[in-house]
Amino acid sequence: MNKNKDNGFREQQKAMRTQLREQARERLVDEFCELLSHSEKENLRWKQPAIDLMEGLYMVWLSQRVTNSEGSPTSFRELVARCCTILHMHIPANPHGCVYKASLRRGIRRTPFFDRYMMLVASNPKGSSLSHYIGK
């Protein structure tokens, strides 16, 4: 009997974690879309390693919510170029390579960007969590 309760509890926790991840992913995409509406004249700066930015932009690109002037989903390279221009960063020669390196992180020295972002969302459900990574 206890085993069934434990399994039910684990399933419920797993469903809650999945829901939190999905909500955080949607919020991340929303915040990056809002960031892309800014101008480079605002002097915004990314305060974390570029690999974190590439990881976040890759999630935005996967959502296919950002479109180009023709209405087609923007390419990952275009998305990176636009965001790096806004944030006054050097555009990586191989943004996909940065995303690959980010996917290899498993929390030994630095947890993945999205995991850290999820913790910010959980601690501040209403505020802008991406603003922790951006400064002037």
XYZ file of C-alpha atoms in Angstrom:
136
model
C 0.000 0.000 0.000
C 2.792 2.461 0.889
C 4.554 1.615 -2.345
C 1.543 2.792 -4.364
C 1.406 6.029 -2.341
C 5.115 6.609 -2.947
C 4.730 5.996 -6.685
C 1.744 8.341 -6.837
C 3.674 11.013 -4.965
C 6.692 10.629 -7.264
C 4.488 10.879 -10.337
C 2.856 14.002 -8.947
C 6.255 15.589 -8.254
C 7.460 14.670 -11.739
C 4.369 16.273 -13.290
C 4.924 19.420 -11.223
C 8.581 19.628 -12.301
C 7.567 19.176 -15.943
C 4.968 21.915 -15.605
C 7.502 24.244 -13.938
C 10.021 23.585 -16.723
C 7.433 24.365 -19.393
C 6.314 27.558 -17.646
C 9.937 28.663 -17.218
C 10.674 27.887 -20.885
C 7.687 29.977 -22.029
C 8.689 32.816 -19.753
C 12.291 32.689 -20.974
C 11.118 32.929 -24.587
C 8.809 35.830 -23.685
C 11.605 37.709 -21.943
C 14.065 37.155 -24.793
C 11.435 38.313 -27.310
C 11.014 41.469 -25.240
C 14.800 41.908 -25.133
C 14.959 41.671 -28.927
C 12.653 44.690 -29.173
C 15.292 46.888 -27.524
C 17.785 49.038 -29.380
C 21.566 48.846 -29.226
C 21.466 52.544 -28.216
C 20.155 51.520 -24.785
C 23.634 50.209 -23.851
C 22.403 46.899 -22.426
C 25.110 44.382 -21.520
C 25.075 40.642 -20.873
C 26.684 40.059 -17.454
C 27.222 36.294 -17.743
C 29.353 34.088 -20.027
C 28.360 34.122 -23.716
C 27.669 30.379 -23.568
C 24.690 31.119 -21.269
C 23.299 33.587 -23.778
C 23.673 31.079 -26.610
C 21.868 28.429 -24.547
C 18.964 30.803 -23.914
C 18.809 31.979 -27.528
C 18.773 28.390 -28.717
C 15.640 27.778 -26.673
C 14.085 30.882 -28.238
C 15.057 29.656 -31.702
C 13.514 26.244 -31.026
C 10.219 27.942 -30.141
C 10.172 29.534 -33.632
C 8.347 32.564 -32.229
C 10.822 35.079 -33.655
C 10.267 35.719 -37.348
C 12.143 37.677 -39.988
C 10.735 40.375 -42.289
C 9.277 37.712 -44.586
C 7.348 36.062 -41.753
C 9.543 32.959 -41.681
C 11.151 31.789 -38.446
C 14.447 33.558 -38.032
C 17.630 31.514 -38.329
C 19.651 30.831 -35.210
C 22.551 32.843 -36.617
C 20.302 35.874 -37.276
C 18.881 35.619 -33.778
C 22.363 35.483 -32.261
C 23.562 38.416 -34.379
C 20.590 40.580 -33.381
C 20.884 39.800 -29.684
C 24.663 40.242 -29.620
C 24.249 43.626 -31.314
C 21.713 44.731 -28.699
C 23.931 43.505 -25.851
C 27.198 44.842 -27.366
C 28.823 41.428 -27.519
C 31.158 39.790 -29.965
C 29.208 37.379 -32.191
C 30.617 33.869 -31.697
C 32.080 32.299 -34.819
C 30.185 29.079 -34.103
C 27.055 29.713 -32.001
C 25.916 26.102 -32.458
C 29.242 24.987 -30.948
C 28.519 27.133 -27.893
C 25.120 25.472 -27.526
C 26.741 22.047 -27.816
C 29.248 22.944 -25.081
C 26.406 24.230 -22.920
C 24.558 20.935 -23.356
C 27.556 19.081 -21.942
C 27.447 20.988 -18.640
C 26.108 18.853 -15.861
C 26.504 21.049 -12.817
C 30.005 20.101 -11.739
C 31.310 23.657 -11.832
C 28.400 25.533 -13.352
C 24.837 24.365 -13.751
C 23.124 24.883 -17.097
C 21.720 28.357 -17.737
C 18.136 27.123 -17.953
C 18.368 25.376 -14.572
C 19.619 28.597 -12.964
C 16.886 30.550 -14.752
C 14.246 28.099 -13.442
C 15.443 28.706 -9.887
C 15.043 32.460 -10.412
C 11.537 31.947 -11.789
C 10.610 29.783 -8.819
C 11.882 32.387 -6.338
C 10.401 35.369 -8.235
C 7.288 34.196 -10.108
C 6.097 37.650 -11.217
C 9.279 39.628 -11.916
C 11.678 39.632 -14.843
C 14.195 36.869 -14.187
C 16.256 37.616 -17.292
C 17.077 41.065 -15.879
C 19.462 39.330 -13.427
C 21.696 38.575 -16.410
C 21.479 41.963 -18.135
C 22.908 45.270 -16.979
C 23.887 48.667 -18.298
